[in-house]
Each structure stands twice: as structure tokens, then as C-alpha cells.
PDB file of C-alpha atoms in Angstrom:
ATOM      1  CA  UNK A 287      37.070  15.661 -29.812  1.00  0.00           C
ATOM      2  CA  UNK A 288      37.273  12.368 -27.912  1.00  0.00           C
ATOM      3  CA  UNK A 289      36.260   8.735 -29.402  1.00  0.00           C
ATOM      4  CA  UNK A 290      37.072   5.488 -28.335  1.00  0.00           C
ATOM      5  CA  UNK A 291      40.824   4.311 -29.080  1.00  0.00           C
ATOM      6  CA  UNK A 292      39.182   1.286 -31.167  1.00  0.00           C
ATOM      7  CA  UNK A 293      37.599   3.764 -33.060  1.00  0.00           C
ATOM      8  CA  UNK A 294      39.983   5.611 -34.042  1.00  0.00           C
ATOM      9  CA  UNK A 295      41.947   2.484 -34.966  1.00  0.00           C
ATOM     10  CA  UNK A 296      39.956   1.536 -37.098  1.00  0.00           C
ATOM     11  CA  UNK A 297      39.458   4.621 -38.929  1.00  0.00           C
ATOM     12  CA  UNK A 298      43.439   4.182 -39.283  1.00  0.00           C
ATOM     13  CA  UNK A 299      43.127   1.513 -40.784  1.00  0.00           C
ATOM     14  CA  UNK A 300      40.959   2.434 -43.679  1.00  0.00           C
ATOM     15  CA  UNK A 301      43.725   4.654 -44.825  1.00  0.00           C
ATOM     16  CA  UNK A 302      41.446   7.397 -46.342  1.00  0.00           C
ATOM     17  CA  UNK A 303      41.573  11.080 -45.748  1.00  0.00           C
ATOM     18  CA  UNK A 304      38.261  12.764 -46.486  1.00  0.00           C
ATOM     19  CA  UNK A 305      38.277  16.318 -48.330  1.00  0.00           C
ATOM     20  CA  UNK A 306      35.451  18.525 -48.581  1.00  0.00           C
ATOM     21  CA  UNK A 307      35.251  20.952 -51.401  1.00  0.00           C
ATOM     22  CA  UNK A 308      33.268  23.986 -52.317  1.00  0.00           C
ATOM     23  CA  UNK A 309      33.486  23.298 -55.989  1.00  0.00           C
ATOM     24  CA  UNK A 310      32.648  20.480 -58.504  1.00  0.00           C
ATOM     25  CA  UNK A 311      36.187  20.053 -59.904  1.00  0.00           C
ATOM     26  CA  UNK A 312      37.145  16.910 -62.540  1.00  0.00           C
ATOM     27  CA  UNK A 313      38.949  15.349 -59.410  1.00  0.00           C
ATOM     28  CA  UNK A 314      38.892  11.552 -58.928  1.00  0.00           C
ATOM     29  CA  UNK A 315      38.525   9.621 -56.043  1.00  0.00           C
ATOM     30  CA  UNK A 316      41.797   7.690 -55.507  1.00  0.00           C
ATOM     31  CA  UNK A 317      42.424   4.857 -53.111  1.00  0.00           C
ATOM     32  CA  UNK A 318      43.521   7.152 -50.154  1.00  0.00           C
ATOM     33  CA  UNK A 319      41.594  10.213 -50.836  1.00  0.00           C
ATOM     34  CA  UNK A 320      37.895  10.848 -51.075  1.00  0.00           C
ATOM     35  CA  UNK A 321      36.557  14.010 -52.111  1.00  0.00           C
ATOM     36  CA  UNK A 322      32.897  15.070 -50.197  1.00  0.00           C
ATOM     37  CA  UNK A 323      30.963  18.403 -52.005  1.00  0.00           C
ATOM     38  CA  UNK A 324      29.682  20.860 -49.786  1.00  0.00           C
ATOM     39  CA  UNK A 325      27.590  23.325 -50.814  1.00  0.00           C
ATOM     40  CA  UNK A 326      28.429  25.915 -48.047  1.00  0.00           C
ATOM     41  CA  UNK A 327      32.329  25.596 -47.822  1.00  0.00           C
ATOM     42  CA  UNK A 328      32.205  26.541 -44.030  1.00  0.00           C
ATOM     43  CA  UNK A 329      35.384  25.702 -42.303  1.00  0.00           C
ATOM     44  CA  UNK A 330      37.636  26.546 -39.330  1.00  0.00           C
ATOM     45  CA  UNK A 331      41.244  26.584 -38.497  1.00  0.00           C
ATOM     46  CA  UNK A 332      43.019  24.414 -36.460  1.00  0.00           C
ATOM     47  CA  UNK A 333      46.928  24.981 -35.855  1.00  0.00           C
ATOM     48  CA  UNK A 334      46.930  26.537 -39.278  1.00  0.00           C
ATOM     49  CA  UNK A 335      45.288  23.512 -41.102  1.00  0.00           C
ATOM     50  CA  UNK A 336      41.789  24.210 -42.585  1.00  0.00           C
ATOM     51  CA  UNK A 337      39.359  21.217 -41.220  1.00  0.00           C
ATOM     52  CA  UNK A 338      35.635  21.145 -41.431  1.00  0.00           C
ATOM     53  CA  UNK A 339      33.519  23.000 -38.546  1.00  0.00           C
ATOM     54  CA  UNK A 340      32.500  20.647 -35.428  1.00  0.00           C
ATOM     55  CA  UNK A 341      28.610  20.461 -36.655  1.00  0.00           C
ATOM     56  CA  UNK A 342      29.889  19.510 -40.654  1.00  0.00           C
ATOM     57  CA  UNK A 343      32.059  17.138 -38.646  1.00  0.00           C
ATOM     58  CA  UNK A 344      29.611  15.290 -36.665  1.00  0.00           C
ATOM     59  CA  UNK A 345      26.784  15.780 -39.852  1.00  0.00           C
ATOM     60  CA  UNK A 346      29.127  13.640 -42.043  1.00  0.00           C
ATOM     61  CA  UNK A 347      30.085  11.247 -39.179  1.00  0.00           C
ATOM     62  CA  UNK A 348      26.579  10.564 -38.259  1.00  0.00           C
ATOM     63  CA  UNK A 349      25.813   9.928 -42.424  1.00  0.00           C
ATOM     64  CA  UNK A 350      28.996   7.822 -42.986  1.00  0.00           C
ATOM     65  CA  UNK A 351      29.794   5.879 -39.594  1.00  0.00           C
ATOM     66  CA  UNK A 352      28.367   2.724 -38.049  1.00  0.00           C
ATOM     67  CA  UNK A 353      25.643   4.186 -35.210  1.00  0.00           C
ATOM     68  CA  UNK A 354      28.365   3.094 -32.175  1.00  0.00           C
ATOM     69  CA  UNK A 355      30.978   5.179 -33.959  1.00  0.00           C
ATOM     70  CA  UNK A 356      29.072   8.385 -34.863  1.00  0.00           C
ATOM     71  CA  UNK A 357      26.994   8.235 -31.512  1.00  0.00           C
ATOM     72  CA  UNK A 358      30.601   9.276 -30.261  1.00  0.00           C
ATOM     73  CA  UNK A 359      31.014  11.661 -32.673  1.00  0.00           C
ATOM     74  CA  UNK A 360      27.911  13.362 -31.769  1.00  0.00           C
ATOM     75  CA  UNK A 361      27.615  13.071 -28.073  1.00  0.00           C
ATOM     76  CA  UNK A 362      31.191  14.536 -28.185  1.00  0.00           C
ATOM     77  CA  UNK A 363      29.767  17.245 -30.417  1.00  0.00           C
ATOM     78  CA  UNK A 364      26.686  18.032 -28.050  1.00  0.00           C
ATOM     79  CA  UNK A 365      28.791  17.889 -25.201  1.00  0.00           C
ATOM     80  CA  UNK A 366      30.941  20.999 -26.836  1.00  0.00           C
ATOM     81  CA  UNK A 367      28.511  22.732 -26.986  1.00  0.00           C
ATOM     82  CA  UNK A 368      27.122  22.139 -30.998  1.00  0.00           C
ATOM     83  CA  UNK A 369      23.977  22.413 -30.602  1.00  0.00           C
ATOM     84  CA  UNK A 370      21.575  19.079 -32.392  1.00  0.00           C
ATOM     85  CA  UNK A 371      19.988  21.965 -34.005  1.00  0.00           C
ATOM     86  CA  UNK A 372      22.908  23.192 -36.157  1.00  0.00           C
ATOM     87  CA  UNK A 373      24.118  19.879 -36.564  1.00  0.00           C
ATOM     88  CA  UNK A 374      20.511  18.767 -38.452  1.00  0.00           C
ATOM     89  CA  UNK A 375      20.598  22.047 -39.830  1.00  0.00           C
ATOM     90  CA  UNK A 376      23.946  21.284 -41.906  1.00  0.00           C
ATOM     91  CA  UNK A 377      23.624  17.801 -42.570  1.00  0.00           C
ATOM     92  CA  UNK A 378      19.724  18.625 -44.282  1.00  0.00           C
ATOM     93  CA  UNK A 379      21.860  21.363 -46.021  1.00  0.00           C
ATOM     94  CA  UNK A 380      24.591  18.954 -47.094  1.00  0.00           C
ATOM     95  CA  UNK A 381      21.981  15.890 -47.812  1.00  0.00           C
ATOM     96  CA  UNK A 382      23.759  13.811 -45.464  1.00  0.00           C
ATOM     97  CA  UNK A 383      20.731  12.991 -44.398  1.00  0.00           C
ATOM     98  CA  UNK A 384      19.962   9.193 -43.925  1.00  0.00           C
ATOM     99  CA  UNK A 385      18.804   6.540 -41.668  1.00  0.00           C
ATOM    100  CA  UNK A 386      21.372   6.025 -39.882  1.00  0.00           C
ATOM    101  CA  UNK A 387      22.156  10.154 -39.328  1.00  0.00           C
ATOM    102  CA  UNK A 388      18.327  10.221 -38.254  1.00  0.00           C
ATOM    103  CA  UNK A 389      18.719   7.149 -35.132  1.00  0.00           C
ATOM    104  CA  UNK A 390      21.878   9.030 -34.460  1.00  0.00           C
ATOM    105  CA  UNK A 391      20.298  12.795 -34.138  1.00  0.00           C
ATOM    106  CA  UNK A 392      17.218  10.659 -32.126  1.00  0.00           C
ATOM    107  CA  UNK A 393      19.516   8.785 -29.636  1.00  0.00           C
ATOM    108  CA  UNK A 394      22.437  11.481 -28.671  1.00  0.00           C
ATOM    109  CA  UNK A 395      23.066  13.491 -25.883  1.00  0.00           C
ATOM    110  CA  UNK A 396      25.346  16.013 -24.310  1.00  0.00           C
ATOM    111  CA  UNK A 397      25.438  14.092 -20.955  1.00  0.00           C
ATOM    112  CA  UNK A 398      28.007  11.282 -21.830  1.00  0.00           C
ATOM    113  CA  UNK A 399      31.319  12.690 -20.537  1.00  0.00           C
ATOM    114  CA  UNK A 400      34.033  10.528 -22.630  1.00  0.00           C
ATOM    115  CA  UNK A 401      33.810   8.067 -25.419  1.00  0.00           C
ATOM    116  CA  UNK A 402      33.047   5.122 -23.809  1.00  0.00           C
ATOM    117  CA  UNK A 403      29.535   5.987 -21.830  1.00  0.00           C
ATOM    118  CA  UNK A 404      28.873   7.085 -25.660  1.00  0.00           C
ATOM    119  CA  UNK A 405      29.968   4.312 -26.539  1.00  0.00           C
ATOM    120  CA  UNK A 406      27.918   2.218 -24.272  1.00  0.00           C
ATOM    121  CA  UNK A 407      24.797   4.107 -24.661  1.00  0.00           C
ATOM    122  CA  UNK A 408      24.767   3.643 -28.225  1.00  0.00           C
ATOM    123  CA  UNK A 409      25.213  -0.085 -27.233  1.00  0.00           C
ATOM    124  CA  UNK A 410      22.012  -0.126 -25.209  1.00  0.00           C
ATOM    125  CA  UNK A 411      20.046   1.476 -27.536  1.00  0.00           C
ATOM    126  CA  UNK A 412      21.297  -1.035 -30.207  1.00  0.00           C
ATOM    127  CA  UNK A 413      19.909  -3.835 -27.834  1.00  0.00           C
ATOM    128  CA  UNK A 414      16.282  -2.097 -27.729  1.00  0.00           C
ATOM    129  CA  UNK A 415      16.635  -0.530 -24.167  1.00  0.00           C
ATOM    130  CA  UNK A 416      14.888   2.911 -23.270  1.00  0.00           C
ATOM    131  CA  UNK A 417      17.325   6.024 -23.495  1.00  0.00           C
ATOM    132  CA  UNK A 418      18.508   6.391 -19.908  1.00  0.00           C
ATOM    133  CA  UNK A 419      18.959   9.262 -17.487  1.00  0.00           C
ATOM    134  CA  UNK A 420      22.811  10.031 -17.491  1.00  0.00           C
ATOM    135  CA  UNK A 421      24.558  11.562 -14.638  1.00  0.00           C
ATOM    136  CA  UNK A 422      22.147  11.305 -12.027  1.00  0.00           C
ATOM    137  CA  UNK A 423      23.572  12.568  -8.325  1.00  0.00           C
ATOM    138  CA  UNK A 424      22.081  10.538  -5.360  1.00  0.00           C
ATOM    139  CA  UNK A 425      23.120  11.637  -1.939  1.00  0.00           C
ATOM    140  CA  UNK A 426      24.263   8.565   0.907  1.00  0.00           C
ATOM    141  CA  UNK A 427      22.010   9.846   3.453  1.00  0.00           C
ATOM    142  CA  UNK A 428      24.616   7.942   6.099  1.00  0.00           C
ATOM    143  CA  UNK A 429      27.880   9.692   4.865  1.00  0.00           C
ATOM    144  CA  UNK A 430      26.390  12.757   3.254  1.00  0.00           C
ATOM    145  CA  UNK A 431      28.541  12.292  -0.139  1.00  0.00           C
ATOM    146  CA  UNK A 432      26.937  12.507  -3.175  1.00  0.00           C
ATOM    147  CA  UNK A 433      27.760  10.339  -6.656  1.00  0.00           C
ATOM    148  CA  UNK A 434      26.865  10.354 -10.036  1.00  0.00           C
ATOM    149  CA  UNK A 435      25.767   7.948 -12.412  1.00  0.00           C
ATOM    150  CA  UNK A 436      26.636   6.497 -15.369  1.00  0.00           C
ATOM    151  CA  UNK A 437      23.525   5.539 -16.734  1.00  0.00           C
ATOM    152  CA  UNK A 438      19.924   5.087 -14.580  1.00  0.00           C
ATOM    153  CA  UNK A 439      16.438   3.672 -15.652  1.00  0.00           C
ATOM    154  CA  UNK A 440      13.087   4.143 -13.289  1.00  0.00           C
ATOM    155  CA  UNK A 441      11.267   0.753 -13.983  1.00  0.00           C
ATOM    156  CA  UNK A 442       7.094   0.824 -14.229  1.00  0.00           C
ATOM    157  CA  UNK A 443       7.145  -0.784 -10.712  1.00  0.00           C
ATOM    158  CA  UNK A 444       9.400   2.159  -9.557  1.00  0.00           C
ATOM    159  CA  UNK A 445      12.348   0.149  -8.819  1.00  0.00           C
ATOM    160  CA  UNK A 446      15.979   2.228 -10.014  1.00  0.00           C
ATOM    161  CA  UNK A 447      18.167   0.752 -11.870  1.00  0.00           C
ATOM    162  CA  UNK A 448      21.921   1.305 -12.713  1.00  0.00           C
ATOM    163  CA  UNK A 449      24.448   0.952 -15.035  1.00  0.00           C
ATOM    164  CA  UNK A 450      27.961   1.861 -14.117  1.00  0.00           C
ATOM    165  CA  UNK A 451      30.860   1.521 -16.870  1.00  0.00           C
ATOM    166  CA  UNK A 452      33.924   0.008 -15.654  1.00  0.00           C
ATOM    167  CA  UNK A 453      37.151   0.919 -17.605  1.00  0.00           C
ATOM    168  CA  UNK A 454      39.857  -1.266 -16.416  1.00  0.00           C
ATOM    169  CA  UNK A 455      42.432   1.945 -16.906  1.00  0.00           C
ATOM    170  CA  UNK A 456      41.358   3.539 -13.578  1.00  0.00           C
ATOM    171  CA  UNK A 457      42.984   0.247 -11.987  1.00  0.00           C
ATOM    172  CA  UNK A 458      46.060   1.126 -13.721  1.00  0.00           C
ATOM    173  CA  UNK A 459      46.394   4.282 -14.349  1.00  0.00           C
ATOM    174  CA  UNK A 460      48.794   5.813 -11.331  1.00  0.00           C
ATOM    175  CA  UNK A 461      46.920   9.500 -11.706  1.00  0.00           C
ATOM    176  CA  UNK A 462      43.728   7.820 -11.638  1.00  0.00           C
ATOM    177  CA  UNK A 463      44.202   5.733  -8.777  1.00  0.00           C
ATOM    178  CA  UNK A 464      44.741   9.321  -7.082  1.00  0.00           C
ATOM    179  CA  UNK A 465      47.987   7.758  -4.789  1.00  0.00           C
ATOM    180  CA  UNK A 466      45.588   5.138  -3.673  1.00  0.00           C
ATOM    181  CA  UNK A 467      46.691   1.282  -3.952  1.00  0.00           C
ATOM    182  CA  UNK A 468      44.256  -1.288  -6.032  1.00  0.00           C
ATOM    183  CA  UNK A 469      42.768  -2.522  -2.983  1.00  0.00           C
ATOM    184  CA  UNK A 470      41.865   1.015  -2.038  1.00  0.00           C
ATOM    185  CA  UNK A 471      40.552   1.862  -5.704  1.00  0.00           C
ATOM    186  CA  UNK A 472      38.504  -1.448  -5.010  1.00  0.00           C
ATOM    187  CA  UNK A 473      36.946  -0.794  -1.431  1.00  0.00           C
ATOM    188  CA  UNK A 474      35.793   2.929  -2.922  1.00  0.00           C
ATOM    189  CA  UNK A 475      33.770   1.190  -5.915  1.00  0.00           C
ATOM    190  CA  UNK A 476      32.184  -0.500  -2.735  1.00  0.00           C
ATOM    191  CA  UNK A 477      31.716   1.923  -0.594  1.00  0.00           C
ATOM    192  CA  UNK A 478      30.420   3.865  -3.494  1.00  0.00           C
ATOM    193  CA  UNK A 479      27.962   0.601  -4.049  1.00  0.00           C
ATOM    194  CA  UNK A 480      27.071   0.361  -0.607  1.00  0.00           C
ATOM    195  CA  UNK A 481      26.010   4.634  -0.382  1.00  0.00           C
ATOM    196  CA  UNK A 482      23.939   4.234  -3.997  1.00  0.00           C
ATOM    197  CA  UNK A 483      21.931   1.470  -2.444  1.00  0.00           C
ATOM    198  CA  UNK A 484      21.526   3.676   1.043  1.00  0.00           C
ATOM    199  CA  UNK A 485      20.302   6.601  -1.108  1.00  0.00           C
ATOM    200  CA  UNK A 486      17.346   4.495  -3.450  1.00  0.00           C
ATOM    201  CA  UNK A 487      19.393   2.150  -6.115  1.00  0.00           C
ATOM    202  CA  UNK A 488      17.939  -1.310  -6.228  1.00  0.00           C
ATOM    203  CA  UNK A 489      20.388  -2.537  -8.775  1.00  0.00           C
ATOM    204  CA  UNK A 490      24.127  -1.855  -9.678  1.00  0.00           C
ATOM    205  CA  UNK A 491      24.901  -3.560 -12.874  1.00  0.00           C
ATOM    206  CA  UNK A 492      28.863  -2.742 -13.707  1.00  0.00           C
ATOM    207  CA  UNK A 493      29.593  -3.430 -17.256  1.00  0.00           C
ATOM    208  CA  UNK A 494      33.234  -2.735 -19.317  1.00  0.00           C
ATOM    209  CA  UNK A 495      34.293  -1.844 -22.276  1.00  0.00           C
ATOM    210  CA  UNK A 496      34.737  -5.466 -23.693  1.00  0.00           C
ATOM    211  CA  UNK A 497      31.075  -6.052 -22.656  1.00  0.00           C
ATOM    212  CA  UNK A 498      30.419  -3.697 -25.750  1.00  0.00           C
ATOM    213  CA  UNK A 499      31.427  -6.350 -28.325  1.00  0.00           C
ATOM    214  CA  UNK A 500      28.886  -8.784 -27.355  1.00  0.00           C
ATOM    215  CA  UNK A 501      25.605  -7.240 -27.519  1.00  0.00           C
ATOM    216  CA  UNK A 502      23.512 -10.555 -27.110  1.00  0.00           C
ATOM    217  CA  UNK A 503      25.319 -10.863 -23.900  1.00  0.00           C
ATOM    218  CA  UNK A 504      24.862  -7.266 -22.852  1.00  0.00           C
ATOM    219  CA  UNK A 505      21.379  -7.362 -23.764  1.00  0.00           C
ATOM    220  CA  UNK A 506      20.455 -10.866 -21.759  1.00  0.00           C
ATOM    221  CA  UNK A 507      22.614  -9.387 -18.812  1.00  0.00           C
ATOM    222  CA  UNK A 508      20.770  -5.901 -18.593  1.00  0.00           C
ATOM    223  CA  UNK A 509      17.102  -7.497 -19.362  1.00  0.00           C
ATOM    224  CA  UNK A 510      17.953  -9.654 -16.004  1.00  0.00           C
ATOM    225  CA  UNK A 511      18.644  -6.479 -14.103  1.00  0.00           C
ATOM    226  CA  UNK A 512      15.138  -5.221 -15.228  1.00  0.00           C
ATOM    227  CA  UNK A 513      16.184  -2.440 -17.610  1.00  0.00           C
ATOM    228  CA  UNK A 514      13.085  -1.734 -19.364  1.00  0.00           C
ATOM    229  CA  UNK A 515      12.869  -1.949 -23.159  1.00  0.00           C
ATOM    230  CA  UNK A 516      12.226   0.651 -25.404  1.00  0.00           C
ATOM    231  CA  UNK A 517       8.476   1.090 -26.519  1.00  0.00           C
ATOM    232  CA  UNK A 518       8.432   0.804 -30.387  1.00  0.00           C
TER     233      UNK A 518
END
């Protein structure tokens, strides 16, 4: 299951381990281990240790985390192949049901394909922008290649608009620079601009991970671009 390094960190840092149990024992609640009831018991196996299934998983993350952290959760979940419909199932089951499990189960999708574009899509949302399209191929009609998007939104004056997330690794990261130098990683993201706007994009906004932290900014930045906002 993949979630954002910062994240994880900070579920490191709370220093908690969470154990679900099939029976209402006298056990306490100490300082490093909570104890969650469930009234099913399902579990799985993983390298011998017995951890909950991938829908109780994402249930309790979606009741327990903030929405950015649990929208990873679930999108990761989805993306599995959990379907929403177990995962609403258990959590009803469980009453982990609340608000925040309810924007979550609204929101995610299967089509983010790492932490960060969940990351970022719970982001927009939190900002009050409509749900984009995710991974959207366009064609260059010059070149003939054909790219996917990150995130894409069809404004009421028919205009398309983009948003491409930027993680800084692929500048760094020797096997995802693919034996190309930074300069070379830099003149594809432009040639990749340049086919997008052949094939129908009006506007490339490219946002990164930091962006994320300042959702005022994010919000101002995108509203600019002419992502629409999400009817209420």
C-alpha cells in the first residue's frame, strides 16, 4: 500500500500500534497500544503476521485519519482493486462510520496512481474544486505520441484545463531520469507541454508536492487557471 513519506512520518511519530480484536476483553489502552473491537474478526496474513484485510484497513483509516491522509489510504485501496462497495460495507458493519469516512468514500478514486496525485486530489477538493478527470490520454496530432494526465477539468466555456504534479525526485532520481541528463528531463516536460497544447489543453498548471501545504495558495493559483469550483 503506498502513502506519502510525510504520512507515514507522521504516523511514526505518534508511536501507537493499533490492534483489532474479536472479543471484549478487560484490556486497557496504554500509551503505545490501542485496542479497536471488531465485530467480524476478518483478517489476512502477511509474511506470517496477522494484519487487518485491505477494506478494514482503509474503513478505519478513512474514520480515524485527517481527509489528505485517508484519501491515500483509500485511493490506494480502490486502486487494488477493493472495491468502495466492500469498503462502506465494513466500515457501516464496524460503525466507523463518520463525517469524515463519508467525504472520504464521496471524493476517492481508483485513478490516482501513487500517493501524491492522492494526495493532491484530496488537496483540491479541500479547496472547493470539482472532482477532476484523472488520467486523461490526448494524442499530439504533430508527433503522434500520446500522454496522460494528471488531473483535467472541462470549464462551462469549454476551455481544458490541467493540472500536472511535479515531484522534484524524477530530477534526481538516476532510474527516473531513464539515462537522460536534467536538461533532457527538462526539454521532455516541454515538449510534452508543447504536444498537450497541439492536441486541445488551454492551460498547464504544474504544481509540487510542497504546493500541498499551502492550500490558500493552491487554491488562489488554480482559481486563476479557471478550475471550476465545486457546486454545493
Amino acid at each position: 500500500m503506498w502513502v506519502d513519506y510525510r504520512t507515514v512520518r507522521a504516523a511514526l511519530r505518534q508511536r501507537t500500534v493499533l490492534v483489532v480484536c474479536n472479543t471484549r476483553g478487560n484490556y486497557a489502552d496504554s500509551r503505545h497500544i490501542h485496542r479497536l473491537w471488531s465485530a467480524s474478526g476478518e483478517y489476512c496474513v502477511v509474511g506470517g503476521v496477522r494484519v487487518t484485510t485491505p477494506a478494514r484497513t482503509a474503513a478505519v483509516c478513512t474514520n480515524s485519519m485527517q481527509f489528505m491522509a485517508a484519501m491515500e489510504v483509500m485511493c490506494c485501496a480502490l486502486r487494488n482493486g477493493t472495491s468502495s462497495t466492500e469498503i462502506i460495507a465494513c466500515a457501516t458493519r464496524e460503525g466507523l462510520m463518520n463525517a469524515n469516512a463519508q467525504n472520504v468514500f464521496r471524493f476517492a478514486t481508483p485513478f490516482a496512481e501513487n500517493g501524491g496525485e492522492a494526495r493532491a486530489l484530496a488537496a483540491m477538493i479541500l479547496c472547493g474544486f470539482a472532482p477532476p478527470a484523472q488520467q486523461v490520454e490526448f494524442v499530439d496530432p504533430q508527433t503522434g505520441k500520446r500522454y496522460r494526465v494528471d488531473f483535467l477539468w472541462r470549464t462551462r466555456d469549454g476551455r481544458i484545463v490541467v493540472v500536472e504534479l511535479d515531484e522534484l525526485v524524477k530530477y534526481r532520481d538516476p532510474q527516473m531520469m531513464d539515462s537522460r541528463t536534467l536538461g533532457g528531463v527538462i526539454d521532455d516536460e516541454r515538449e510534452r507541454s508543447e504536444g498537450l497544447k497541439r492536441a486541445g489543453v488551454d492551460v498547464i498548471v504544474r504544481i509540487r508536492m510542497d504546493n500541498l501545504h499551502d492550500l490558500e495558495g493552491l487554491k488562489q493559483r488554480l482559481a486563476r487557471a479557471g478550475v471550476p469550483l465545486r457546486r454545493r
